[in-house]
Amino acid sequence: MGKQTILIVEDEEDIQELVRYHLVREGYQVLRADTGEEGLAQAESQLPDLLILDLMLPGLNGLEVCKRLKNQAATQDIPIIILSAKGEEADIVTGLELGADDYVTKPFGPKELIARVKAVLRRMEAPGEQAHVVRLHNIVIDPDRYEVTVSGEKRDLTVTEFGILYALARHPGRVFTRSQLVDAVHGDNYVVSDRAVDVQITGLRRKMGHSGKYIETVRGVGYRMRDRS
Ligand code: CA
């Protein structure tokens, strides 16, 4: 397999250089763009394996770039990791809902970003979305039987709780916004308040007992299943 190519779209030179340095060291080929327009053009012409996209860009901003890439057949499957500043949670939520795969908040450590890059690329290689048994930590989820066990003990979940747990657990480490969780459980266009999702999560955690801690709250953004113990 050839080197995987990663495009960084970031107007801050220091950050762009730092990210480039660490990606190259990890064996990736790196492309760079300083503006949204340039990033969009490079993504369309080079079709990188992954895009690291800053939100605050001069001209076309990161969300707009994300939206355009996700609306074109040729580029919609390029995974995107958003770079955001502290306090941009609302934009992160919008970005994830537009189809970005993950995000990293500035200031970040290179190790953290590299770990996210690897995790996203790994998920891209993973087989599709067929229902399958998920084993994670001490939890086993069997979607055919609608059965959940924690350390071998059966847990009685509602259909909604089950759906939320299954969505989170089959993509460990990935952050889901509340509306993405609702979509995963009920399909698109089903409107539920954020508060209702929080109530479901609270019930789910309680029923999972000690293992409820693996369902993590990501402040201002949503929820994720911890991928490491
Ligand atoms: Ca910026």
Short mmCIF file of C-alpha atoms and ligand atoms in Angstrom, two decimals:
data_model
loop_
_atom_site.label_atom_id
_atom_site.label_comp_id
_atom_site.label_asym_id
_atom_site.label_seq_id
_atom_site.Cartn_x
_atom_site.Cartn_y
_atom_site.Cartn_z
CA MET A 1 0.00 0.00 0.00
CA GLY A 2 1.34 3.47 -0.87
CA LYS A 3 1.67 6.26 1.63
CA GLN A 4 -1.61 7.70 2.80
CA THR A 5 -2.07 11.36 1.97
CA ILE A 6 -3.37 13.89 4.45
CA LEU A 7 -4.36 17.43 3.58
CA ILE A 8 -4.04 20.11 6.26
CA VAL A 9 -6.17 23.21 5.79
CA GLU A 10 -4.98 25.73 8.36
CA ASP A 11 -4.05 29.40 8.06
CA GLU A 12 -1.90 29.51 11.20
CA GLU A 13 1.57 28.70 9.98
CA ASP A 14 2.92 27.38 13.30
CA ILE A 15 0.11 24.90 13.69
CA GLN A 16 0.26 23.86 10.07
CA GLU A 17 3.99 23.19 10.39
CA LEU A 18 3.65 21.34 13.69
CA VAL A 19 0.97 19.07 12.30
CA ARG A 20 2.89 18.52 9.07
CA TYR A 21 6.06 17.60 10.96
CA HIS A 22 4.35 14.96 13.08
CA LEU A 23 2.38 13.47 10.21
CA VAL A 24 5.48 13.14 8.04
CA ARG A 25 7.28 11.49 10.93
CA GLU A 26 4.46 8.96 11.11
CA GLY A 27 4.96 8.15 7.45
CA TYR A 28 2.10 10.11 5.88
CA GLN A 29 2.37 12.21 2.77
CA VAL A 30 1.20 15.73 3.59
CA LEU A 31 -0.47 18.41 1.50
CA ARG A 32 -1.08 21.91 2.81
CA ALA A 33 -3.51 24.72 2.18
CA ASP A 34 -3.79 28.12 3.89
CA THR A 35 -7.33 29.05 2.92
CA GLY A 36 -10.68 27.35 2.57
CA GLU A 37 -10.78 27.91 -1.18
CA GLU A 38 -7.35 26.37 -1.65
CA GLY A 39 -8.22 23.48 0.65
CA LEU A 40 -11.38 22.76 -1.29
CA ALA A 41 -9.52 22.86 -4.61
CA GLN A 42 -6.77 20.54 -3.36
CA ALA A 43 -9.25 18.12 -1.84
CA GLU A 44 -11.11 17.96 -5.17
CA SER A 45 -8.00 17.51 -7.30
CA GLN A 46 -5.85 15.33 -4.99
CA LEU A 47 -8.54 13.30 -3.19
CA PRO A 48 -6.51 12.86 0.02
CA ASP A 49 -7.15 9.96 2.39
CA LEU A 50 -8.02 12.38 5.17
CA LEU A 51 -8.51 16.09 5.74
CA ILE A 52 -7.50 18.05 8.82
CA LEU A 53 -9.62 21.15 8.63
CA ASP A 54 -9.39 24.28 10.74
CA LEU A 55 -12.74 25.97 11.34
CA MET A 56 -11.57 29.57 11.50
CA LEU A 57 -10.17 30.30 8.09
CA PRO A 58 -10.07 33.53 6.12
CA GLY A 59 -12.64 33.59 3.33
CA LEU A 60 -14.45 30.29 3.02
CA ASN A 61 -14.58 28.93 6.57
CA GLY A 62 -14.08 25.33 7.66
CA LEU A 63 -17.76 24.52 8.02
CA GLU A 64 -18.44 25.74 4.50
CA VAL A 65 -15.55 23.63 3.17
CA CYS A 66 -16.88 20.62 5.05
CA LYS A 67 -20.38 21.15 3.69
CA ARG A 68 -19.20 21.45 0.09
CA LEU A 69 -16.99 18.36 0.29
CA LYS A 70 -19.78 16.30 1.82
CA ASN A 71 -22.18 17.42 -0.91
CA GLN A 72 -20.08 16.12 -3.81
CA ALA A 73 -19.98 12.44 -4.68
CA ALA A 74 -16.25 12.50 -5.45
CA THR A 75 -15.24 13.97 -2.09
CA GLN A 76 -17.99 13.00 0.33
CA ASP A 77 -16.16 9.94 1.66
CA ILE A 78 -12.95 11.77 2.53
CA PRO A 79 -12.86 11.68 6.32
CA ILE A 80 -12.51 15.04 8.04
CA ILE A 81 -11.05 15.93 11.41
CA ILE A 82 -11.96 19.43 12.51
CA LEU A 83 -9.55 21.69 14.36
CA SER A 84 -11.41 24.08 16.58
CA ALA A 85 -10.68 26.66 19.21
CA LYS A 86 -12.03 26.44 22.74
CA GLY A 87 -15.59 27.70 22.94
CA GLU A 88 -16.53 26.64 19.42
CA GLU A 89 -18.68 23.74 20.61
CA ALA A 90 -21.67 24.87 18.55
CA ASP A 91 -19.53 24.82 15.41
CA ILE A 92 -18.16 21.41 16.32
CA VAL A 93 -21.71 20.08 16.60
CA THR A 94 -22.55 21.60 13.21
CA GLY A 95 -19.39 20.11 11.70
CA LEU A 96 -20.11 16.63 13.03
CA GLU A 97 -23.65 16.87 11.74
CA LEU A 98 -22.36 17.94 8.34
CA GLY A 99 -20.40 14.70 8.28
CA ALA A 100 -17.02 15.44 9.89
CA ASP A 101 -15.65 12.35 11.61
CA ASP A 102 -13.95 13.82 14.62
CA TYR A 103 -12.51 17.00 16.07
CA VAL A 104 -9.56 18.20 18.11
CA THR A 105 -9.65 21.35 20.22
CA LYS A 106 -6.75 23.78 20.25
CA PRO A 107 -4.36 23.78 21.93
CA PHE A 108 -3.76 20.10 21.29
CA GLY A 109 -0.79 17.79 21.62
CA PRO A 110 0.56 16.26 18.41
CA LYS A 111 0.17 12.79 19.96
CA GLU A 112 -3.53 13.37 20.47
CA LEU A 113 -4.03 14.48 16.88
CA ILE A 114 -2.03 11.57 15.48
CA ALA A 115 -4.08 9.15 17.58
CA ARG A 116 -7.29 10.64 16.13
CA VAL A 117 -5.93 10.46 12.60
CA LYS A 118 -5.07 6.79 13.02
CA ALA A 119 -8.41 5.99 14.61
CA VAL A 120 -10.37 7.68 11.81
CA LEU A 121 -8.33 5.95 9.09
CA ARG A 122 -8.83 2.64 10.89
CA ARG A 123 -12.58 3.17 10.98
CA MET A 124 -12.56 3.86 7.26
CA GLU A 125 -11.03 0.45 6.64
CA ALA A 126 -13.43 -1.35 8.94
CA PRO A 127 -16.21 -3.34 7.29
CA GLY A 128 -19.54 -1.66 6.66
CA GLU A 129 -22.60 -1.19 8.73
CA GLN A 130 -24.12 -4.66 8.94
CA ALA A 131 -25.40 -5.56 12.36
CA HIS A 132 -22.87 -7.53 14.32
CA VAL A 133 -22.14 -8.45 17.91
CA VAL A 134 -20.07 -5.77 19.63
CA ARG A 135 -17.70 -6.66 22.47
CA LEU A 136 -16.18 -3.75 24.31
CA HIS A 137 -14.73 -3.58 27.82
CA ASN A 138 -16.95 -6.02 29.74
CA ILE A 139 -19.99 -5.29 27.57
CA VAL A 140 -21.45 -7.57 24.89
CA ILE A 141 -24.20 -6.24 22.63
CA ASP A 142 -26.07 -8.63 20.35
CA PRO A 143 -28.24 -6.68 17.90
CA ASP A 144 -30.03 -9.76 16.55
CA ARG A 145 -31.26 -10.77 19.97
CA TYR A 146 -31.55 -7.23 21.30
CA GLU A 147 -29.47 -8.44 24.21
CA VAL A 148 -26.90 -6.65 26.34
CA THR A 149 -24.74 -8.26 28.98
CA VAL A 150 -22.30 -6.62 31.37
CA SER A 151 -19.73 -9.05 32.78
CA GLY A 152 -22.03 -11.83 31.60
CA GLU A 153 -25.10 -10.44 33.34
CA LYS A 154 -28.12 -9.52 31.23
CA ARG A 155 -29.33 -5.90 31.35
CA ASP A 156 -32.88 -4.89 30.59
CA LEU A 157 -32.74 -1.93 28.23
CA THR A 158 -35.53 -0.16 26.41
CA VAL A 159 -35.39 -0.16 22.61
CA THR A 160 -34.17 3.44 22.61
CA GLU A 161 -31.50 2.82 25.25
CA PHE A 162 -30.37 -0.23 23.30
CA GLY A 163 -30.15 1.78 20.08
CA ILE A 164 -28.10 4.53 21.69
CA LEU A 165 -25.71 2.05 23.31
CA TYR A 166 -25.28 0.11 20.08
CA ALA A 167 -24.60 3.26 18.04
CA LEU A 168 -21.96 4.44 20.51
CA ALA A 169 -20.35 1.05 21.04
CA ARG A 170 -19.88 0.13 17.40
CA HIS A 171 -17.81 3.29 16.91
CA PRO A 172 -15.80 3.50 20.12
CA GLY A 173 -14.00 6.80 20.55
CA ARG A 174 -16.22 8.64 18.10
CA VAL A 175 -18.25 11.55 19.40
CA PHE A 176 -21.94 11.59 18.51
CA THR A 177 -24.02 14.73 18.77
CA ARG A 178 -27.43 14.26 20.35
CA SER A 179 -29.19 14.56 17.04
CA GLN A 180 -26.87 11.97 15.50
CA LEU A 181 -27.85 9.57 18.26
CA VAL A 182 -31.51 10.25 17.58
CA ASP A 183 -30.89 9.57 13.87
CA ALA A 184 -29.08 6.34 14.69
CA VAL A 185 -31.98 5.10 16.76
CA HIS A 186 -35.03 6.44 14.95
CA GLY A 187 -33.82 7.41 11.51
CA ASP A 188 -33.60 10.93 10.10
CA ASN A 189 -36.16 13.63 10.71
CA TYR A 190 -37.34 12.28 14.02
CA VAL A 191 -37.33 15.23 16.35
CA VAL A 192 -36.39 14.72 19.97
CA SER A 193 -35.13 17.38 22.34
CA ASP A 194 -31.53 17.35 23.55
CA ARG A 195 -32.88 17.00 27.04
CA ALA A 196 -34.73 13.82 26.09
CA VAL A 197 -31.47 12.31 24.83
CA ASP A 198 -29.76 13.24 28.10
CA VAL A 199 -32.53 11.51 30.04
CA GLN A 200 -32.05 8.35 27.97
CA ILE A 201 -28.31 8.42 28.62
CA THR A 202 -28.87 8.82 32.34
CA GLY A 203 -31.16 5.80 32.37
CA LEU A 204 -28.76 3.80 30.26
CA ARG A 205 -25.79 4.56 32.49
CA ARG A 206 -27.76 3.56 35.57
CA LYS A 207 -28.71 0.21 34.03
CA MET A 208 -25.12 -0.42 32.97
CA GLY A 209 -24.00 -0.06 36.58
CA HIS A 210 -20.26 0.37 37.01
CA SER A 211 -19.78 0.13 33.23
CA GLY A 212 -21.94 3.22 32.73
CA LYS A 213 -18.72 5.18 33.13
CA TYR A 214 -17.66 4.08 29.66
CA ILE A 215 -20.38 6.28 28.20
CA GLU A 216 -18.66 9.63 28.38
CA THR A 217 -20.19 13.08 28.18
CA VAL A 218 -18.34 15.38 25.80
CA ARG A 219 -19.23 18.80 27.10
CA GLY A 220 -21.14 21.00 24.72
CA VAL A 221 -20.92 18.41 21.95
CA GLY A 222 -22.47 15.06 22.81
CA TYR A 223 -21.48 11.57 23.93
CA ARG A 224 -18.96 8.91 23.14
CA MET A 225 -18.05 5.39 24.21
CA ARG A 226 -14.60 5.25 25.73
CA ASP A 227 -12.36 3.12 23.55
CA ARG A 228 -9.77 2.27 26.20
CA SER A 229 -10.26 1.04 29.74
CA CA B 1 -7.39 29.47 11.88
#
